[in-house]
Amino acid sequence: MTKQVVIVGGGVIGLLTAFNLAAEVEQVVLCDRGELGQESSWAGGGIVSPLYPWRYSPAVTALAHWSQDFYPQLGERLFASTGVDPEVHTTGLYWLDLDDEAEALAWAEREGRPLSAVDISAAYDAVPVLGAGFHRAIYMAGVANVRNPRLVKSLKAALQAMPNVSIREHCEITGFSQDGGRITGVETVDGVIAGDRVVLTAGAWSGDLLRPLGLELPVEPVKGQMILFKCAEDFLPSMVLAKGRYAIPRRDGHILVGSTLEHAGYDKTPTAEALESLKASAIELLPALADATPVGHWAGLRPGSPEGIPYIGEVPGWEGLWLNCGHYRNGLVLAPASCQLFADLLLGREPIIDPRPYAPAGRLVRE
Ligand SMILES: Cc1cc2nc3c(=O)[nH]c(=O)nc-3n(C[C@H](O)[C@H](O)[C@H](O)COP(=O)(O)OP(=O)(O)OC[C@H]3O[C@@H](n4cnc5c(N)ncnc54)[C@H](O)[C@@H]3O)c2cc1C
C-alpha cells in the first residue's frame, strides 16, 4: 500500500487530488509555495464547461462531461461538510453570433448535450439586459458556474479536517530526491519531504520543476485578465458569450467579465489596456454596465498545454513520479474527472474513463 503521497502545488487540481487520495492512503502531504488555491484556481471564471466545447478533442470532452455531472454533488458534499458553499450556480449559457454554429449543433447532437439554436428574440426575452445588435443565439441548458475562490476555500477546509492530511503552505519545492531511477521525495529549502509517490500539480509551473530531470513538459503560462462588477442579484439570469468574451453571474449579483489570452511569461500584472478592452466587451454584452465601475481586476496564469489535454499518470522512467497538470483553460471544469482518474490510476483501480489520451508516456520530450 502507498504510505505517503507528496503533492506539489495546491490549486484546484492538487486540492482535489489530495481529497480523493486521503481516504485511500496512509498519509498525504500537500505543499504550496504560497497559500493554497491562490493562483489560477482563484483567478478563473469557473464556467463548468469549456468555452467552445465542440472545438476540443474527445479527450477533453470525456473529462468535461464526467465533471459536469459530478459538480452539483461535489458542491453539496463540500458545503455540508465544511459550511463553505462553492456555489455551483446553474444558469445555462447563450453563445451569440457564432461563426461555427453548425459545428456546435452537430457536436451537441453527437454528444447528446442539451444545446440548441434559439430565436434571437427568445434570447432577448430571457436576458433583457443583453446588448442590442446580436442576430443569432444558441443556448445550452444546465451549464453551471462554480464560485472558484469558494471552491478552493471549501476544499482546503475539508482537507484541514482530515487527520492524515498535512498541509504545508509557504513551502516551495525546489527539486526531487531520487534513488537511481526512483523518485523518493521532494526537496525544499527546509530539507527533504519523503514520499513513495510524488504528484506534480503545480499548474503553469509544472514544466520548470521537471526540467532538472531532463524532461521537457510542454506546459507554459498563459495569462488571463478578468474584471468584476457588482449588480443586483437578478441582473443577469444566464451566462452570455460573444466574440470570445463572456459574462458570468454569481448568485449574489457579482458579474465576472473575461478574459484575455496573453503569452507574457510569468508576469501577472493587470494592465490598463486589458481593463479598457474588457470594459468595452462588458458594455457590448451588457450595456447597463457602462454606468458601473469594476470592483475588481486581476490576472492569473493558466497552465497552457497542447490542445489543452492534461497530463495524468506516471512519468515513464521515473518510478514514483506522477503528473496531474496542464489543464489550460479548463482546469475548473475538468478537475473532478481528472482527479478521480488520477486516483484510479495511482491506486490501481478500474479507471472512470480511458486514460490513454492523458498518459505522459510519449508526450514528454527527454533531453
Ligand atoms: C482568467 C482565467 C479564467 C479562467 N476561466 C476558467 C473557467 O471559466 N473554467 C475553467 O474550467 N477554467 C478556467 N480557467 C482555468 C483554470 O483556472 C485553470 O486551468 C486551473 O485553475 C488550473 O489549476 P491548477 O491547480 O493546475 O493550477 P493553479 O491553480 O495555478 O495551482 C498551481 C499551484 O502550484 C503552486 N506551485 C507552483 N510552483 C510550486 C513549487 N515550486 N512548489 C510548491 N508549489 C508550487 C502554485 O503556488 C499554485 O498554487 C481560467 C483561468 C484564468 C486565468
PDB file of C-alpha atoms in Angstrom, residues 30-213:
ATOM      1  CA  LEU A  30       0.091  18.886   0.205  1.00  0.00           C
ATOM      2  CA  CYS A  31       2.713  21.597  -0.405  1.00  0.00           C
ATOM      3  CA  ASP A  32       2.300  25.021  -1.942  1.00  0.00           C
ATOM      4  CA  ARG A  33       4.872  27.729  -2.201  1.00  0.00           C
ATOM      5  CA  GLY A  34       2.202  30.287  -1.384  1.00  0.00           C
ATOM      6  CA  GLU A  35      -1.207  29.770   0.164  1.00  0.00           C
ATOM      7  CA  LEU A  36      -3.450  27.053  -1.200  1.00  0.00           C
ATOM      8  CA  GLY A  37      -5.628  27.922  -4.172  1.00  0.00           C
ATOM      9  CA  GLN A  38      -4.429  31.486  -4.763  1.00  0.00           C
ATOM     10  CA  GLU A  39      -3.112  31.166  -8.328  1.00  0.00           C
ATOM     11  CA  SER A  40      -5.053  30.225 -11.467  1.00  0.00           C
ATOM     12  CA  SER A  41      -7.679  28.338  -9.490  1.00  0.00           C
ATOM     13  CA  TRP A  42      -8.608  31.545  -7.683  1.00  0.00           C
ATOM     14  CA  ALA A  43      -8.324  33.766 -10.768  1.00  0.00           C
ATOM     15  CA  GLY A  44     -10.502  31.738 -13.143  1.00  0.00           C
ATOM     16  CA  GLY A  45     -14.118  32.350 -14.089  1.00  0.00           C
ATOM     17  CA  GLY A  46     -15.426  28.956 -13.021  1.00  0.00           C
ATOM     18  CA  ILE A  47     -17.601  28.131 -16.029  1.00  0.00           C
ATOM     19  CA  VAL A  48     -18.303  24.416 -15.712  1.00  0.00           C
ATOM     20  CA  SER A  49     -17.838  23.897 -19.458  1.00  0.00           C
ATOM     21  CA  PRO A  50     -15.117  24.566 -21.986  1.00  0.00           C
ATOM     22  CA  LEU A  51     -15.896  27.937 -23.623  1.00  0.00           C
ATOM     23  CA  TYR A  52     -16.499  26.305 -27.016  1.00  0.00           C
ATOM     24  CA  PRO A  53     -16.814  22.605 -26.144  1.00  0.00           C
ATOM     25  CA  TRP A  54     -17.208  21.482 -29.757  1.00  0.00           C
ATOM     26  CA  ARG A  55     -13.747  22.816 -30.634  1.00  0.00           C
ATOM     27  CA  TYR A  56     -11.985  20.407 -28.281  1.00  0.00           C
ATOM     28  CA  SER A  57     -10.767  16.845 -28.728  1.00  0.00           C
ATOM     29  CA  PRO A  58     -12.768  13.866 -27.409  1.00  0.00           C
ATOM     30  CA  ALA A  59     -10.169  13.623 -24.615  1.00  0.00           C
ATOM     31  CA  VAL A  60     -11.216  16.998 -23.180  1.00  0.00           C
ATOM     32  CA  THR A  61     -14.902  16.281 -23.806  1.00  0.00           C
ATOM     33  CA  ALA A  62     -14.757  12.993 -21.869  1.00  0.00           C
ATOM     34  CA  LEU A  63     -13.324  14.698 -18.770  1.00  0.00           C
ATOM     35  CA  ALA A  64     -15.705  17.657 -19.088  1.00  0.00           C
ATOM     36  CA  HIS A  65     -18.837  15.511 -19.284  1.00  0.00           C
ATOM     37  CA  TRP A  66     -17.921  13.389 -16.278  1.00  0.00           C
ATOM     38  CA  SER A  67     -17.143  16.505 -14.244  1.00  0.00           C
ATOM     39  CA  GLN A  68     -20.269  18.391 -15.277  1.00  0.00           C
ATOM     40  CA  ASP A  69     -22.439  15.570 -13.998  1.00  0.00           C
ATOM     41  CA  PHE A  70     -20.425  15.377 -10.777  1.00  0.00           C
ATOM     42  CA  TYR A  71     -20.152  19.079  -9.832  1.00  0.00           C
ATOM     43  CA  PRO A  72     -23.546  19.500  -8.125  1.00  0.00           C
ATOM     44  CA  GLN A  73     -22.907  16.593  -5.729  1.00  0.00           C
ATOM     45  CA  LEU A  74     -19.336  17.756  -5.096  1.00  0.00           C
ATOM     46  CA  GLY A  75     -20.662  21.220  -4.213  1.00  0.00           C
ATOM     47  CA  GLU A  76     -23.328  19.814  -1.875  1.00  0.00           C
ATOM     48  CA  ARG A  77     -20.885  17.444  -0.180  1.00  0.00           C
ATOM     49  CA  LEU A  78     -18.315  20.171   0.434  1.00  0.00           C
ATOM     50  CA  PHE A  79     -20.952  22.609   1.705  1.00  0.00           C
ATOM     51  CA  ALA A  80     -22.395  20.000   4.070  1.00  0.00           C
ATOM     52  CA  SER A  81     -19.008  19.024   5.479  1.00  0.00           C
ATOM     53  CA  THR A  82     -17.323  22.444   5.687  1.00  0.00           C
ATOM     54  CA  GLY A  83     -20.061  25.090   5.812  1.00  0.00           C
ATOM     55  CA  VAL A  84     -18.366  26.837   2.842  1.00  0.00           C
ATOM     56  CA  ASP A  85     -20.621  26.771  -0.210  1.00  0.00           C
ATOM     57  CA  PRO A  86     -18.762  26.512  -3.555  1.00  0.00           C
ATOM     58  CA  GLU A  87     -21.970  27.903  -5.127  1.00  0.00           C
ATOM     59  CA  VAL A  88     -22.467  25.667  -8.127  1.00  0.00           C
ATOM     60  CA  HIS A  89     -24.862  28.024  -9.939  1.00  0.00           C
ATOM     61  CA  THR A  90     -26.761  26.539 -12.870  1.00  0.00           C
ATOM     62  CA  THR A  91     -27.714  29.360 -15.237  1.00  0.00           C
ATOM     63  CA  GLY A  92     -27.334  27.961 -18.753  1.00  0.00           C
ATOM     64  CA  LEU A  93     -25.163  29.680 -21.357  1.00  0.00           C
ATOM     65  CA  TYR A  94     -26.015  31.692 -24.504  1.00  0.00           C
ATOM     66  CA  TRP A  95     -23.478  31.870 -27.332  1.00  0.00           C
ATOM     67  CA  LEU A  96     -24.190  34.833 -29.629  1.00  0.00           C
ATOM     68  CA  ASP A  97     -23.371  35.266 -33.315  1.00  0.00           C
ATOM     69  CA  LEU A  98     -21.077  32.242 -33.515  1.00  0.00           C
ATOM     70  CA  ASP A  99     -19.157  31.572 -36.726  1.00  0.00           C
ATOM     71  CA  ASP A 100     -19.226  27.793 -36.225  1.00  0.00           C
ATOM     72  CA  GLU A 101     -22.815  27.353 -35.083  1.00  0.00           C
ATOM     73  CA  ALA A 102     -23.358  24.383 -37.406  1.00  0.00           C
ATOM     74  CA  GLU A 103     -20.353  22.564 -35.887  1.00  0.00           C
ATOM     75  CA  ALA A 104     -21.653  23.340 -32.405  1.00  0.00           C
ATOM     76  CA  LEU A 105     -25.084  21.910 -33.173  1.00  0.00           C
ATOM     77  CA  ALA A 106     -23.633  18.824 -34.858  1.00  0.00           C
ATOM     78  CA  TRP A 107     -21.413  18.223 -31.821  1.00  0.00           C
ATOM     79  CA  ALA A 108     -24.371  18.563 -29.450  1.00  0.00           C
ATOM     80  CA  GLU A 109     -26.373  16.070 -31.492  1.00  0.00           C
ATOM     81  CA  ARG A 110     -23.467  13.590 -31.485  1.00  0.00           C
ATOM     82  CA  GLU A 111     -22.724  14.001 -27.787  1.00  0.00           C
ATOM     83  CA  GLY A 112     -26.338  14.191 -26.640  1.00  0.00           C
ATOM     84  CA  ARG A 113     -25.830  17.601 -24.996  1.00  0.00           C
ATOM     85  CA  PRO A 114     -28.811  19.966 -24.463  1.00  0.00           C
ATOM     86  CA  LEU A 115     -27.589  22.664 -26.846  1.00  0.00           C
ATOM     87  CA  SER A 116     -29.900  24.128 -29.474  1.00  0.00           C
ATOM     88  CA  ALA A 117     -30.439  27.134 -31.687  1.00  0.00           C
ATOM     89  CA  VAL A 118     -32.914  29.633 -30.259  1.00  0.00           C
ATOM     90  CA  ASP A 119     -34.659  32.550 -31.858  1.00  0.00           C
ATOM     91  CA  ILE A 120     -32.748  35.733 -31.029  1.00  0.00           C
ATOM     92  CA  SER A 121     -35.960  37.251 -29.627  1.00  0.00           C
ATOM     93  CA  ALA A 122     -36.127  34.382 -27.131  1.00  0.00           C
ATOM     94  CA  ALA A 123     -32.570  35.203 -26.031  1.00  0.00           C
ATOM     95  CA  TYR A 124     -33.553  38.861 -25.526  1.00  0.00           C
ATOM     96  CA  ASP A 125     -36.652  37.776 -23.576  1.00  0.00           C
ATOM     97  CA  ALA A 126     -34.561  35.530 -21.335  1.00  0.00           C
ATOM     98  CA  VAL A 127     -31.766  38.081 -20.870  1.00  0.00           C
ATOM     99  CA  PRO A 128     -33.388  41.525 -21.121  1.00  0.00           C
ATOM    100  CA  VAL A 129     -30.114  43.302 -20.289  1.00  0.00           C
ATOM    101  CA  LEU A 130     -28.360  41.821 -23.346  1.00  0.00           C
ATOM    102  CA  GLY A 131     -26.910  44.452 -25.692  1.00  0.00           C
ATOM    103  CA  ALA A 132     -28.663  45.250 -28.966  1.00  0.00           C
ATOM    104  CA  GLY A 133     -27.411  44.085 -32.338  1.00  0.00           C
ATOM    105  CA  PHE A 134     -26.960  40.344 -31.899  1.00  0.00           C
ATOM    106  CA  HIS A 135     -28.584  38.259 -34.625  1.00  0.00           C
ATOM    107  CA  ARG A 136     -28.208  34.590 -33.693  1.00  0.00           C
ATOM    108  CA  ALA A 137     -28.065  32.581 -30.480  1.00  0.00           C
ATOM    109  CA  ILE A 138     -27.542  29.032 -29.333  1.00  0.00           C
ATOM    110  CA  TYR A 139     -28.309  28.007 -25.771  1.00  0.00           C
ATOM    111  CA  MET A 140     -27.146  25.151 -23.591  1.00  0.00           C
ATOM    112  CA  ALA A 141     -29.326  24.498 -20.587  1.00  0.00           C
ATOM    113  CA  GLY A 142     -27.818  23.090 -17.425  1.00  0.00           C
ATOM    114  CA  VAL A 143     -24.401  24.757 -17.715  1.00  0.00           C
ATOM    115  CA  ALA A 144     -23.258  25.950 -14.296  1.00  0.00           C
ATOM    116  CA  ASN A 145     -20.522  28.126 -12.927  1.00  0.00           C
ATOM    117  CA  VAL A 146     -18.716  27.418  -9.694  1.00  0.00           C
ATOM    118  CA  ARG A 147     -17.510  30.212  -7.426  1.00  0.00           C
ATOM    119  CA  ASN A 148     -13.917  29.047  -7.654  1.00  0.00           C
ATOM    120  CA  PRO A 149     -12.455  31.092  -4.759  1.00  0.00           C
ATOM    121  CA  ARG A 150     -15.094  29.458  -2.543  1.00  0.00           C
ATOM    122  CA  LEU A 151     -14.427  26.035  -4.065  1.00  0.00           C
ATOM    123  CA  VAL A 152     -10.752  26.173  -3.119  1.00  0.00           C
ATOM    124  CA  LYS A 153     -11.662  27.518   0.321  1.00  0.00           C
ATOM    125  CA  SER A 154     -14.084  24.669   0.976  1.00  0.00           C
ATOM    126  CA  LEU A 155     -11.611  22.061  -0.316  1.00  0.00           C
ATOM    127  CA  LYS A 156      -8.956  23.488   2.000  1.00  0.00           C
ATOM    128  CA  ALA A 157     -11.369  23.326   4.947  1.00  0.00           C
ATOM    129  CA  ALA A 158     -12.277  19.728   4.081  1.00  0.00           C
ATOM    130  CA  LEU A 159      -8.593  18.751   3.971  1.00  0.00           C
ATOM    131  CA  GLN A 160      -7.826  20.537   7.238  1.00  0.00           C
ATOM    132  CA  ALA A 161     -10.397  18.271   8.899  1.00  0.00           C
ATOM    133  CA  MET A 162      -8.732  15.089   7.637  1.00  0.00           C
ATOM    134  CA  PRO A 163      -6.273  13.743  10.214  1.00  0.00           C
ATOM    135  CA  ASN A 164      -3.936  12.097   7.711  1.00  0.00           C
ATOM    136  CA  VAL A 165      -3.540  15.205   5.520  1.00  0.00           C
ATOM    137  CA  SER A 166      -0.691  17.555   6.265  1.00  0.00           C
ATOM    138  CA  ILE A 167      -0.888  20.980   4.585  1.00  0.00           C
ATOM    139  CA  ARG A 168       2.381  22.846   4.077  1.00  0.00           C
ATOM    140  CA  GLU A 169       1.844  26.397   2.857  1.00  0.00           C
ATOM    141  CA  HIS A 170       4.773  28.701   2.016  1.00  0.00           C
ATOM    142  CA  CYS A 171       6.717  25.555   1.224  1.00  0.00           C
ATOM    143  CA  GLU A 172       8.427  25.826  -2.142  1.00  0.00           C
ATOM    144  CA  ILE A 173       9.556  22.616  -3.788  1.00  0.00           C
ATOM    145  CA  THR A 174      12.962  23.132  -5.372  1.00  0.00           C
ATOM    146  CA  GLY A 175      13.609  19.639  -6.739  1.00  0.00           C
ATOM    147  CA  PHE A 176      13.095  15.918  -6.328  1.00  0.00           C
ATOM    148  CA  SER A 177      15.111  13.483  -4.248  1.00  0.00           C
ATOM    149  CA  GLN A 178      15.995  10.323  -6.139  1.00  0.00           C
ATOM    150  CA  ASP A 179      17.433   6.908  -5.671  1.00  0.00           C
ATOM    151  CA  GLY A 180      18.547   5.582  -9.036  1.00  0.00           C
ATOM    152  CA  GLY A 181      15.555   5.924 -11.345  1.00  0.00           C
ATOM    153  CA  ARG A 182      13.146   6.245  -8.458  1.00  0.00           C
ATOM    154  CA  ILE A 183      11.745   9.464  -7.000  1.00  0.00           C
ATOM    155  CA  THR A 184      11.763   9.253  -3.210  1.00  0.00           C
ATOM    156  CA  GLY A 185      10.519  12.685  -2.168  1.00  0.00           C
ATOM    157  CA  VAL A 186      10.806  16.408  -2.731  1.00  0.00           C
ATOM    158  CA  GLU A 187      13.429  18.966  -1.786  1.00  0.00           C
ATOM    159  CA  THR A 188      12.538  22.204  -0.042  1.00  0.00           C
ATOM    160  CA  VAL A 189      14.701  24.926   1.472  1.00  0.00           C
ATOM    161  CA  ASP A 190      13.933  23.339   4.842  1.00  0.00           C
ATOM    162  CA  GLY A 191      15.001  19.837   3.792  1.00  0.00           C
ATOM    163  CA  VAL A 192      13.542  16.769   2.126  1.00  0.00           C
ATOM    164  CA  ILE A 193       9.953  15.565   2.453  1.00  0.00           C
ATOM    165  CA  ALA A 194       9.957  11.831   1.766  1.00  0.00           C
ATOM    166  CA  GLY A 195       7.178  10.178  -0.194  1.00  0.00           C
ATOM    167  CA  ASP A 196       6.776   6.908  -2.009  1.00  0.00           C
ATOM    168  CA  ARG A 197       4.624   8.756  -4.552  1.00  0.00           C
ATOM    169  CA  VAL A 198       5.199  12.379  -5.631  1.00  0.00           C
ATOM    170  CA  VAL A 199       2.478  14.130  -7.633  1.00  0.00           C
ATOM    171  CA  LEU A 200       3.178  17.245  -9.674  1.00  0.00           C
ATOM    172  CA  THR A 201       0.117  19.521  -9.685  1.00  0.00           C
ATOM    173  CA  ALA A 202       1.977  22.806  -9.995  1.00  0.00           C
ATOM    174  CA  GLY A 203      -0.156  24.302 -12.778  1.00  0.00           C
ATOM    175  CA  ALA A 204       1.759  26.678 -15.072  1.00  0.00           C
ATOM    176  CA  TRP A 205       4.990  25.999 -13.132  1.00  0.00           C
ATOM    177  CA  SER A 206       4.974  22.215 -13.672  1.00  0.00           C
ATOM    178  CA  GLY A 207       7.354  22.246 -16.656  1.00  0.00           C
ATOM    179  CA  ASP A 208      10.028  24.159 -14.741  1.00  0.00           C
ATOM    180  CA  LEU A 209      10.022  21.570 -11.986  1.00  0.00           C
ATOM    181  CA  LEU A 210      10.554  18.665 -14.390  1.00  0.00           C
ATOM    182  CA  ARG A 211      13.392  20.252 -16.373  1.00  0.00           C
ATOM    183  CA  PRO A 212      16.196  19.321 -13.915  1.00  0.00           C
ATOM    184  CA  LEU A 213      15.223  15.669 -14.501  1.00  0.00           C
TER     185      LEU A 213
END
